[in-house]
PDB file of C-alpha atoms in Angstrom:
ATOM      1  CA  MET A   9      66.195  94.260 106.034  1.00 50.00           C
ATOM      2  CA  ALA A  10      66.389  91.842 103.117  1.00 54.00           C
ATOM      3  CA  SER A  11      68.122  94.383 100.892  1.00 56.00           C
ATOM      4  CA  GLY A  12      70.746  95.012 103.589  1.00 56.00           C
ATOM      5  CA  SER A  13      71.364  91.292 103.926  1.00 61.00           C
ATOM      6  CA  THR A  14      71.673  90.961 100.150  1.00 60.00           C
ATOM      7  CA  ALA A  15      74.161  93.840  99.993  1.00 53.00           C
ATOM      8  CA  LYS A  16      76.276  92.223 102.704  1.00 63.00           C
ATOM      9  CA  THR A  17      76.203  88.882 100.882  1.00 65.00           C
ATOM     10  CA  ASP A  18      77.222  90.619  97.639  1.00 59.00           C
ATOM     11  CA  ALA A  19      80.111  92.380  99.400  1.00 73.00           C
ATOM     12  CA  ILE A  20      81.349  89.075 100.820  1.00 79.00           C
ATOM     13  CA  ALA A  21      81.169  87.490  97.373  1.00 84.00           C
ATOM     14  CA  VAL A  22      83.118  90.381  95.808  1.00 83.00           C
ATOM     15  CA  ARG A  23      85.769  90.184  98.541  1.00 86.00           C
ATOM     16  CA  ALA A  24      86.131  86.429  98.011  1.00 87.00           C
ATOM     17  CA  ALA A  25      86.538  86.959  94.252  1.00 91.00           C
ATOM     18  CA  ILE A  26      89.265  89.557  94.870  1.00 90.00           C
ATOM     19  CA  ALA A  27      91.128  87.174  97.194  1.00 87.00           C
ATOM     20  CA  ALA A  28      90.874  84.538  94.466  1.00 87.00           C
ATOM     21  CA  GLY A  29      92.748  86.822  92.082  1.00 88.00           C
ATOM     22  CA  HIS A  30      89.929  88.553  90.194  1.00 88.00           C
ATOM     23  CA  PRO A  31      90.651  92.310  89.979  1.00 90.00           C
ATOM     24  CA  ALA A  32      88.063  94.513  91.641  1.00 89.00           C
ATOM     25  CA  PRO A  33      85.937  96.526  89.213  1.00 91.00           C
ATOM     26  CA  ILE A  34      86.988 100.191  89.297  1.00 94.00           C
ATOM     27  CA  SER A  35      84.600 102.952  88.202  1.00 95.00           C
ATOM     28  CA  LEU A  36      85.588 106.090  86.313  1.00 97.00           C
ATOM     29  CA  ARG A  37      85.490 107.987  89.595  1.00 96.00           C
ATOM     30  CA  GLY A  38      87.737 105.353  91.124  1.00 96.00           C
ATOM     31  CA  LYS A  39      90.233 105.744  88.264  1.00 97.00           C
ATOM     32  CA  ALA A  40      90.158 109.503  88.773  1.00 98.00           C
ATOM     33  CA  ARG A  41      90.955 108.993  92.473  1.00 97.00           C
ATOM     34  CA  ILE A  42      93.904 106.764  91.540  1.00 96.00           C
ATOM     35  CA  LEU A  43      95.271 109.438  89.218  1.00 97.00           C
ATOM     36  CA  TRP A  44      94.762 112.208  91.779  1.00 97.00           C
ATOM     37  CA  ARG A  45      96.459 110.264  94.584  1.00 95.00           C
ATOM     38  CA  VAL A  46      99.385 109.232  92.365  1.00 94.00           C
ATOM     39  CA  LEU A  47      99.873 112.881  91.350  1.00 96.00           C
ATOM     40  CA  LEU A  48      99.877 113.923  95.024  1.00 96.00           C
ATOM     41  CA  LEU A  49     102.451 111.227  95.839  1.00 93.00           C
ATOM     42  CA  LEU A  50     104.657 112.411  92.972  1.00 94.00           C
ATOM     43  CA  LEU A  51     104.342 116.011  94.155  1.00 96.00           C
ATOM     44  CA  ALA A  52     105.398 115.005  97.672  1.00 94.00           C
ATOM     45  CA  LEU A  53     108.397 113.161  96.208  1.00 92.00           C
ATOM     46  CA  LEU A  54     109.414 116.098  94.031  1.00 94.00           C
ATOM     47  CA  ILE A  55     109.421 118.406  97.056  1.00 95.00           C
ATOM     48  CA  LEU A  56     110.822 116.160  99.788  1.00 93.00           C
ATOM     49  CA  VAL A  57     113.477 114.084  98.020  1.00 90.00           C
ATOM     50  CA  PRO A  58     115.644 117.128  97.077  1.00 93.00           C
ATOM     51  CA  LEU A  59     115.236 118.408 100.640  1.00 94.00           C
ATOM     52  CA  HIS A  60     116.364 114.991 101.926  1.00 90.00           C
ATOM     53  CA  TYR A  61     119.558 115.009  99.873  1.00 89.00           C
ATOM     54  CA  LEU A  62     120.267 118.650 100.750  1.00 93.00           C
ATOM     55  CA  TYR A  63     119.846 117.875 104.450  1.00 92.00           C
ATOM     56  CA  ARG A  64     122.222 114.912 104.159  1.00 86.00           C
ATOM     57  CA  ILE A  65     125.008 117.236 103.026  1.00 89.00           C
ATOM     58  CA  PHE A  66     125.055 118.827 106.464  1.00 87.00           C
ATOM     59  CA  ARG A  67     123.665 116.249 108.870  1.00 83.00           C
ATOM     60  CA  TYR A  68     122.917 112.541 109.246  1.00 77.00           C
ATOM     61  CA  GLY A  69     119.417 111.287 110.020  1.00 76.00           C
ATOM     62  CA  SER A  70     117.184 113.193 107.624  1.00 84.00           C
ATOM     63  CA  PRO A  71     113.568 113.674 108.799  1.00 89.00           C
ATOM     64  CA  PHE A  72     112.209 113.790 105.244  1.00 90.00           C
ATOM     65  CA  PRO A  73     111.722 110.042 104.563  1.00 88.00           C
ATOM     66  CA  LYS A  74     109.528 109.852 107.684  1.00 89.00           C
ATOM     67  CA  LEU A  75     107.608 112.943 106.565  1.00 93.00           C
ATOM     68  CA  PHE A  76     107.086 111.536 103.076  1.00 91.00           C
ATOM     69  CA  LEU A  77     105.797 108.216 104.415  1.00 91.00           C
ATOM     70  CA  PHE A  78     103.454 110.035 106.802  1.00 93.00           C
ATOM     71  CA  LEU A  79     102.086 112.057 103.887  1.00 94.00           C
ATOM     72  CA  ALA A  80     101.865 108.969 101.674  1.00 91.00           C
ATOM     73  CA  ALA A  81      99.737 107.174 104.261  1.00 93.00           C
ATOM     74  CA  TRP A  82      97.494 110.248 104.512  1.00 96.00           C
ATOM     75  CA  ILE A  83      97.201 110.539 100.710  1.00 95.00           C
ATOM     76  CA  VAL A  84      96.098 106.901 100.283  1.00 94.00           C
ATOM     77  CA  GLY A  85      93.389 107.497 102.887  1.00 96.00           C
ATOM     78  CA  ALA A  86      94.801 106.311 106.224  1.00 96.00           C
ATOM     79  CA  ARG A  87      93.977 108.452 109.239  1.00 97.00           C
ATOM     80  CA  VAL A  88      96.310 107.212 111.939  1.00 97.00           C
ATOM     81  CA  THR A  89      95.633 107.333 115.661  1.00 97.00           C
ATOM     82  CA  LYS A  90      98.574 106.408 117.901  1.00 96.00           C
ATOM     83  CA  HIS A  91      98.043 104.681 121.231  1.00 97.00           C
ATOM     84  CA  GLY A  92     100.985 104.405 123.578  1.00 96.00           C
ATOM     85  CA  THR A  93     104.450 105.809 122.992  1.00 94.00           C
ATOM     86  CA  PRO A  94     106.813 104.372 120.382  1.00 94.00           C
ATOM     87  CA  LEU A  95     110.414 104.156 121.532  1.00 92.00           C
ATOM     88  CA  ARG A  96     112.619 106.233 119.234  1.00 86.00           C
ATOM     89  CA  ARG A  97     115.860 104.238 119.267  1.00 83.00           C
ATOM     90  CA  ASP A  98     117.380 100.989 120.487  1.00 87.00           C
ATOM     91  CA  VAL A  99     114.077  99.232 119.829  1.00 92.00           C
ATOM     92  CA  PHE A 100     112.949  96.201 117.879  1.00 92.00           C
ATOM     93  CA  PHE A 101     109.270  96.581 116.954  1.00 95.00           C
ATOM     94  CA  ILE A 102     107.321  93.344 116.385  1.00 96.00           C
ATOM     95  CA  SER A 103     103.993  93.883 114.622  1.00 97.00           C
ATOM     96  CA  ASN A 104     101.046  92.115 113.055  1.00 97.00           C
ATOM     97  CA  HIS A 105     100.656  92.761 109.320  1.00 94.00           C
ATOM     98  CA  VAL A 106      97.553  93.579 107.256  1.00 95.00           C
ATOM     99  CA  SER A 107      98.583  95.711 104.255  1.00 91.00           C
ATOM    100  CA  TRP A 108     101.392  97.641 102.579  1.00 90.00           C
ATOM    101  CA  VAL A 109      99.680 100.646 104.146  1.00 92.00           C
ATOM    102  CA  ASP A 110     101.082  99.360 107.463  1.00 93.00           C
ATOM    103  CA  ILE A 111     104.579 100.317 106.310  1.00 90.00           C
ATOM    104  CA  LEU A 112     103.653 103.870 105.329  1.00 90.00           C
ATOM    105  CA  SER A 113     101.700 104.415 108.540  1.00 93.00           C
ATOM    106  CA  LEU A 114     104.151 102.831 110.971  1.00 93.00           C
ATOM    107  CA  ALA A 115     107.129 104.648 109.465  1.00 90.00           C
ATOM    108  CA  GLY A 116     105.197 107.906 109.425  1.00 92.00           C
ATOM    109  CA  ALA A 117     104.241 107.453 113.073  1.00 94.00           C
ATOM    110  CA  SER A 118     107.617 106.330 114.429  1.00 92.00           C
ATOM    111  CA  GLY A 119     110.373 106.763 111.830  1.00 88.00           C
ATOM    112  CA  THR A 120     111.165 103.055 111.981  1.00 91.00           C
ATOM    113  CA  ALA A 121     113.103 101.129 109.368  1.00 86.00           C
ATOM    114  CA  PHE A 122     111.789  97.747 108.220  1.00 86.00           C
ATOM    115  CA  VAL A 123     112.785  94.231 107.417  1.00 82.00           C
ATOM    116  CA  ALA A 124     111.324  93.526 103.960  1.00 76.00           C
ATOM    117  CA  LYS A 125     111.368  90.814 101.321  1.00 71.00           C
ATOM    118  CA  ALA A 126     114.324  91.075  98.941  1.00 70.00           C
ATOM    119  CA  GLU A 127     111.925  91.118  95.966  1.00 68.00           C
ATOM    120  CA  LEU A 128     110.620  94.499  97.121  1.00 67.00           C
ATOM    121  CA  GLY A 129     114.059  95.972  96.664  1.00 68.00           C
ATOM    122  CA  GLU A 130     113.946  95.111  92.949  1.00 70.00           C
ATOM    123  CA  VAL A 131     110.697  97.027  92.281  1.00 61.00           C
ATOM    124  CA  PRO A 132     111.375 100.330  90.487  1.00 61.00           C
ATOM    125  CA  VAL A 133     110.813 103.413  92.672  1.00 64.00           C
ATOM    126  CA  ILE A 134     109.501 101.294  95.573  1.00 67.00           C
ATOM    127  CA  GLY A 135     112.912  99.708  96.106  1.00 70.00           C
ATOM    128  CA  TRP A 136     114.557 103.129  96.013  1.00 73.00           C
ATOM    129  CA  LEU A 137     112.056 104.492  98.553  1.00 73.00           C
ATOM    130  CA  CYS A 138     112.705 101.504 100.809  1.00 73.00           C
ATOM    131  CA  ARG A 139     116.427 102.237 100.734  1.00 76.00           C
ATOM    132  CA  LEU A 140     115.809 105.880 101.588  1.00 75.00           C
ATOM    133  CA  ASN A 141     114.077 104.565 104.719  1.00 75.00           C
ATOM    134  CA  ARG A 142     117.019 102.207 105.487  1.00 77.00           C
ATOM    135  CA  THR A 143     115.109  98.980 104.801  1.00 80.00           C
ATOM    136  CA  VAL A 144     116.940  95.729 105.581  1.00 79.00           C
ATOM    137  CA  PHE A 145     116.167  93.285 102.763  1.00 77.00           C
ATOM    138  CA  VAL A 146     115.953  89.548 103.448  1.00 74.00           C
ATOM    139  CA  SER A 147     115.306  86.541 101.242  1.00 69.00           C
ATOM    140  CA  ARG A 148     113.276  83.506 102.315  1.00 59.00           C
ATOM    141  CA  GLU A 149     114.990  81.386  99.667  1.00 58.00           C
ATOM    142  CA  ASP A 150     118.542  82.267 100.731  1.00 56.00           C
ATOM    143  CA  ARG A 151     118.759  79.869 103.650  1.00 55.00           C
ATOM    144  CA  GLY A 152     122.541  80.023 103.591  1.00 50.00           C
ATOM    145  CA  GLY A 153     122.471  83.810 103.827  1.00 54.00           C
ATOM    146  CA  VAL A 154     120.510  84.044 107.080  1.00 61.00           C
ATOM    147  CA  ALA A 155     123.673  84.805 109.059  1.00 66.00           C
ATOM    148  CA  ASP A 156     124.466  87.745 106.763  1.00 72.00           C
ATOM    149  CA  GLN A 157     120.891  89.014 107.062  1.00 71.00           C
ATOM    150  CA  ILE A 158     121.088  88.823 110.842  1.00 75.00           C
ATOM    151  CA  ASN A 159     124.389  90.708 110.798  1.00 77.00           C
ATOM    152  CA  ARG A 160     122.778  93.511 108.768  1.00 75.00           C
ATOM    153  CA  LEU A 161     120.006  93.705 111.340  1.00 77.00           C
ATOM    154  CA  ARG A 162     122.545  93.847 114.173  1.00 76.00           C
ATOM    155  CA  GLU A 163     124.332  96.690 112.394  1.00 75.00           C
ATOM    156  CA  ALA A 164     121.035  98.566 112.075  1.00 73.00           C
ATOM    157  CA  LEU A 165     120.290  98.189 115.771  1.00 75.00           C
ATOM    158  CA  ALA A 166     123.888  99.096 116.685  1.00 71.00           C
ATOM    159  CA  ASP A 167     123.413 102.291 114.654  1.00 69.00           C
ATOM    160  CA  ASN A 168     120.532 103.182 117.003  1.00 59.00           C
ATOM    161  CA  TRP A 169     117.820 102.576 114.423  1.00 73.00           C
ATOM    162  CA  SER A 170     114.377 101.441 115.351  1.00 86.00           C
ATOM    163  CA  VAL A 171     113.638  98.366 113.245  1.00 89.00           C
ATOM    164  CA  THR A 172     110.263  96.708 112.581  1.00 92.00           C
ATOM    165  CA  VAL A 173     109.718  93.077 111.661  1.00 92.00           C
ATOM    166  CA  PHE A 174     106.456  91.408 110.625  1.00 92.00           C
ATOM    167  CA  PRO A 175     107.016  87.856 111.886  1.00 93.00           C
ATOM    168  CA  GLU A 176     103.858  86.438 110.289  1.00 93.00           C
ATOM    169  CA  GLY A 177     105.779  86.712 107.027  1.00 88.00           C
ATOM    170  CA  THR A 178     102.671  87.799 105.114  1.00 88.00           C
ATOM    171  CA  THR A 179      99.557  89.951 105.394  1.00 91.00           C
ATOM    172  CA  THR A 180      96.247  88.819 106.897  1.00 93.00           C
ATOM    173  CA  ASP A 181      92.704  90.130 107.253  1.00 93.00           C
ATOM    174  CA  GLY A 182      92.881  91.921 110.593  1.00 94.00           C
ATOM    175  CA  GLN A 183      90.713  89.199 112.169  1.00 94.00           C
ATOM    176  CA  SER A 184      93.425  86.540 112.383  1.00 94.00           C
ATOM    177  CA  LEU A 185      96.986  86.147 113.584  1.00 96.00           C
ATOM    178  CA  LEU A 186      99.305  83.627 111.936  1.00 95.00           C
ATOM    179  CA  PRO A 187     102.113  81.796 113.740  1.00 94.00           C
ATOM    180  CA  PHE A 188     105.130  84.060 114.225  1.00 95.00           C
ATOM    181  CA  LYS A 189     108.343  82.967 112.517  1.00 91.00           C
ATOM    182  CA  THR A 190     111.439  83.170 114.692  1.00 89.00           C
ATOM    183  CA  SER A 191     114.274  83.316 112.141  1.00 84.00           C
ATOM    184  CA  MET A 192     114.784  87.093 112.290  1.00 82.00           C
ATOM    185  CA  MET A 193     114.683  86.969 116.083  1.00 86.00           C
ATOM    186  CA  GLN A 194     118.193  85.535 115.991  1.00 84.00           C
ATOM    187  CA  VAL A 195     119.295  89.163 116.132  1.00 84.00           C
ATOM    188  CA  LEU A 196     118.212  89.059 119.794  1.00 87.00           C
ATOM    189  CA  GLU A 197     120.364  86.034 120.640  1.00 84.00           C
ATOM    190  CA  PRO A 198     122.037  87.487 122.650  1.00 85.00           C
ATOM    191  CA  PRO A 199     120.173  90.800 122.751  1.00 84.00           C
ATOM    192  CA  PRO A 200     122.254  93.850 121.774  1.00 82.00           C
ATOM    193  CA  PRO A 201     123.002  96.173 124.712  1.00 81.00           C
ATOM    194  CA  ALA A 202     120.114  98.503 125.655  1.00 85.00           C
ATOM    195  CA  VAL A 203     117.791  97.188 122.913  1.00 89.00           C
ATOM    196  CA  LEU A 204     114.174  96.634 123.972  1.00 93.00           C
ATOM    197  CA  VAL A 205     111.354  94.803 122.199  1.00 95.00           C
ATOM    198  CA  GLN A 206     108.119  96.736 121.707  1.00 97.00           C
ATOM    199  CA  PRO A 207     105.108  94.815 120.341  1.00 98.00           C
ATOM    200  CA  VAL A 208     102.847  96.776 117.997  1.00 98.00           C
ATOM    201  CA  MET A 209      99.202  96.002 117.197  1.00 98.00           C
ATOM    202  CA  LEU A 210      97.639  97.408 114.038  1.00 98.00           C
ATOM    203  CA  ASP A 211      93.851  97.714 114.050  1.00 97.00           C
ATOM    204  CA  TYR A 212      91.908  98.881 110.984  1.00 96.00           C
ATOM    205  CA  GLY A 213      88.563  98.262 112.663  1.00 93.00           C
ATOM    206  CA  PRO A 214      85.587  97.093 110.573  1.00 90.00           C
ATOM    207  CA  ILE A 215      87.373  97.860 107.289  1.00 93.00           C
ATOM    208  CA  ALA A 216      90.305  95.533 108.044  1.00 93.00           C
ATOM    209  CA  GLU A 217      88.976  92.661 105.936  1.00 89.00           C
ATOM    210  CA  TRP A 218      88.608  94.943 102.937  1.00 92.00           C
ATOM    211  CA  ILE A 219      92.027  96.574 103.390  1.00 92.00           C
ATOM    212  CA  GLY A 220      93.794  93.238 103.937  1.00 91.00           C
ATOM    213  CA  TRP A 221      96.007  91.982 101.105  1.00 90.00           C
ATOM    214  CA  ILE A 222      95.025  88.329 101.180  1.00 90.00           C
ATOM    215  CA  GLY A 223      94.688  85.283  98.965  1.00 89.00           C
ATOM    216  CA  VAL A 224      96.300  85.503  95.515  1.00 90.00           C
ATOM    217  CA  GLU A 225      95.387  89.112  94.757  1.00 90.00           C
ATOM    218  CA  GLN A 226      98.155  90.717  92.693  1.00 88.00           C
ATOM    219  CA  GLY A 227     100.074  93.605  94.223  1.00 85.00           C
ATOM    220  CA  LEU A 228      99.164  96.075  91.472  1.00 87.00           C
ATOM    221  CA  ASP A 229      95.466  95.127  91.707  1.00 91.00           C
ATOM    222  CA  ASN A 230      95.598  95.632  95.475  1.00 90.00           C
ATOM    223  CA  ALA A 231      97.232  99.038  95.135  1.00 90.00           C
ATOM    224  CA  LYS A 232      94.691 100.208  92.556  1.00 93.00           C
ATOM    225  CA  ARG A 233      91.815  98.953  94.712  1.00 94.00           C
ATOM    226  CA  ILE A 234      92.973 100.919  97.756  1.00 94.00           C
ATOM    227  CA  LEU A 235      93.902 104.044  95.791  1.00 94.00           C
ATOM    228  CA  ALA A 236      90.478 104.001  94.076  1.00 96.00           C
ATOM    229  CA  ARG A 237      88.576 103.834  97.369  1.00 95.00           C
ATOM    230  CA  PRO A 238      86.471 106.913  98.216  1.00 95.00           C
ATOM    231  CA  GLY A 239      86.994 108.668 101.503  1.00 94.00           C
ATOM    232  CA  THR A 240      89.334 107.774 104.331  1.00 96.00           C
ATOM    233  CA  PHE A 241      89.743 104.959 106.850  1.00 96.00           C
ATOM    234  CA  ARG A 242      90.939 104.868 110.434  1.00 96.00           C
ATOM    235  CA  LEU A 243      94.040 102.944 111.493  1.00 97.00           C
ATOM    236  CA  HIS A 244      94.774 102.582 115.198  1.00 97.00           C
ATOM    237  CA  ILE A 245      98.433 101.836 115.946  1.00 98.00           C
ATOM    238  CA  HIS A 246      98.888 100.474 119.455  1.00 98.00           C
ATOM    239  CA  PHE A 247     102.463 100.696 120.717  1.00 98.00           C
ATOM    240  CA  LEU A 248     102.295  98.187 123.548  1.00 98.00           C
ATOM    241  CA  GLU A 249     104.429  98.042 126.674  1.00 97.00           C
ATOM    242  CA  PRO A 250     108.062  97.264 125.735  1.00 97.00           C
ATOM    243  CA  PHE A 251     109.990  94.471 127.412  1.00 96.00           C
ATOM    244  CA  HIS A 252     113.623  93.506 127.734  1.00 95.00           C
ATOM    245  CA  PRO A 253     114.512  90.448 125.668  1.00 93.00           C
ATOM    246  CA  ARG A 254     116.794  89.275 128.480  1.00 93.00           C
ATOM    247  CA  ASP A 255     113.647  88.551 130.518  1.00 94.00           C
ATOM    248  CA  PHE A 256     112.568  85.962 127.916  1.00 94.00           C
ATOM    249  CA  PRO A 257     115.722  84.053 127.012  1.00 89.00           C
ATOM    250  CA  GLY A 258     115.848  82.712 123.474  1.00 91.00           C
ATOM    251  CA  ARG A 259     114.159  83.803 120.268  1.00 92.00           C
ATOM    252  CA  LYS A 260     111.206  81.426 120.691  1.00 95.00           C
ATOM    253  CA  ALA A 261     110.349  82.847 124.112  1.00 96.00           C
ATOM    254  CA  ILE A 262     110.744  86.441 122.870  1.00 95.00           C
ATOM    255  CA  THR A 263     108.531  85.734 119.856  1.00 96.00           C
ATOM    256  CA  ALA A 264     105.897  83.963 121.950  1.00 97.00           C
ATOM    257  CA  GLU A 265     105.706  86.852 124.426  1.00 97.00           C
ATOM    258  CA  ALA A 266     105.362  89.448 121.668  1.00 97.00           C
ATOM    259  CA  ARG A 267     102.657  87.411 119.945  1.00 97.00           C
ATOM    260  CA  ARG A 268     100.760  86.918 123.213  1.00 98.00           C
ATOM    261  CA  ARG A 269     100.659  90.659 123.852  1.00 98.00           C
ATOM    262  CA  ILE A 270      99.593  91.473 120.290  1.00 98.00           C
ATOM    263  CA  GLU A 271      96.882  88.804 120.341  1.00 97.00           C
ATOM    264  CA  ASP A 272      95.523  90.035 123.686  1.00 97.00           C
ATOM    265  CA  ALA A 273      95.375  93.608 122.370  1.00 97.00           C
ATOM    266  CA  LEU A 274      93.738  92.580 119.089  1.00 97.00           C
ATOM    267  CA  VAL A 275      91.113  90.443 120.843  1.00 97.00           C
ATOM    268  CA  ALA A 276      90.336  93.324 123.222  1.00 96.00           C
ATOM    269  CA  SER A 277      89.975  95.715 120.281  1.00 95.00           C
ATOM    270  CA  LEU A 278      87.788  93.371 118.211  1.00 94.00           C
ATOM    271  CA  GLY A 279      85.693  92.357 121.203  1.00 94.00           C
ATOM    272  CA  LYS A 280      85.720  88.727 120.059  1.00 94.00           C
ATOM    273  CA  PRO A 281      88.159  85.809 119.665  1.00 95.00           C
ATOM    274  CA  LEU A 282      90.411  85.706 116.636  1.00 94.00           C
ATOM    275  CA  ARG A 283      89.432  83.316 113.874  1.00 92.00           C
ATOM    276  CA  PRO A 284      91.640  80.932 111.880  1.00 92.00           C
ATOM    277  CA  PHE A 285      93.054  82.529 108.739  1.00 91.00           C
ATOM    278  CA  PRO A 286      91.121  80.946 105.835  1.00 89.00           C
ATOM    279  CA  HIS A 287      93.818  81.133 103.106  1.00 89.00           C
ATOM    280  CA  ASN A 288      96.802  78.931 102.376  1.00 87.00           C
ATOM    281  CA  VAL A 289     100.085  80.852 102.267  1.00 88.00           C
ATOM    282  CA  ALA A 290     102.698  78.658 100.619  1.00 85.00           C
ATOM    283  CA  PRO A 291     105.735  80.980 101.126  1.00 80.00           C
ATOM    284  CA  VAL A 292     105.354  80.757 104.923  1.00 83.00           C
ATOM    285  CA  ARG A 293     104.130  77.148 104.814  1.00 84.00           C
ATOM    286  CA  TYR A 294     100.759  77.965 106.332  1.00 87.00           C
ATOM    287  CA  GLU A 295      97.775  75.786 105.484  1.00 86.00           C
ATOM    288  CA  ALA A 296      94.275  76.852 106.421  1.00 83.00           C
ATOM    289  CA  GLU A 297      92.242  74.559 108.596  1.00 76.00           C
ATOM    290  CA  GLN A 298      89.789  72.514 106.590  1.00 66.00           C
ATOM    291  CA  PRO A 299      86.145  72.604 107.797  1.00 57.00           C
ATOM    292  CA  ALA A 300      84.931  69.414 109.406  1.00 52.00           C
ATOM    293  CA  ALA A 301      82.983  67.105 107.070  1.00 48.00           C
TER     294      ALA A 301
END
């Protein structure tokens, strides 16, 4: 019993160190897993990207980006179980956010495009992959460009895309839910014709805290840590009941309703109340609650 308690304490200490920016130690086996998974991802790209461009010669709406992202999620270890039915078009998905694995898994499960930080578009290869999947890039710093960003979102929805937004603006630990930002919800004021909102709840189960990209961990360190992990992990994607944004006039009401449904589903899945997120997140102006003296 004591050894189990010690192991749990050690794991908590290691996780805290990772969140504080200290890279996780990676064994030789872990490095071999990274290499193997990267080679599999490259192989999938080499096969599917030419097929994508060949398909685009004859038809619009290639299925190969969705297939690649599905395979990429599988290669990094995610075993996705879908609950509910994702709408295929004229839908605005609103989801909680835990990891970059969310993007691979959600796109692989539904074919959705995403709203992503502009910085992601500048990353070699990753930015190109995002564009293949029709990502709409936005910048938090470009306050004056919000109208243009909203217009690009409206164009995506008018083109019958499904689009996903992560309104927390950052990733958490799967045990918490940050306030939802409403800026991107301007696209629903007024709602485009026939477009529905479908909340999505992502549940990684007991491994969520380990998967979560939290604190000041660097992106490359996080990627290596997940790629080095042995075995697989289960991700449950709950596509909740959609609703018409006209029934909740205004972006604040739409956002609040989506968050309520996601929180209810996450609490039911965890079997316990959510806890306050313990990390400050300056880009979204979130400050963790300080413990009482």
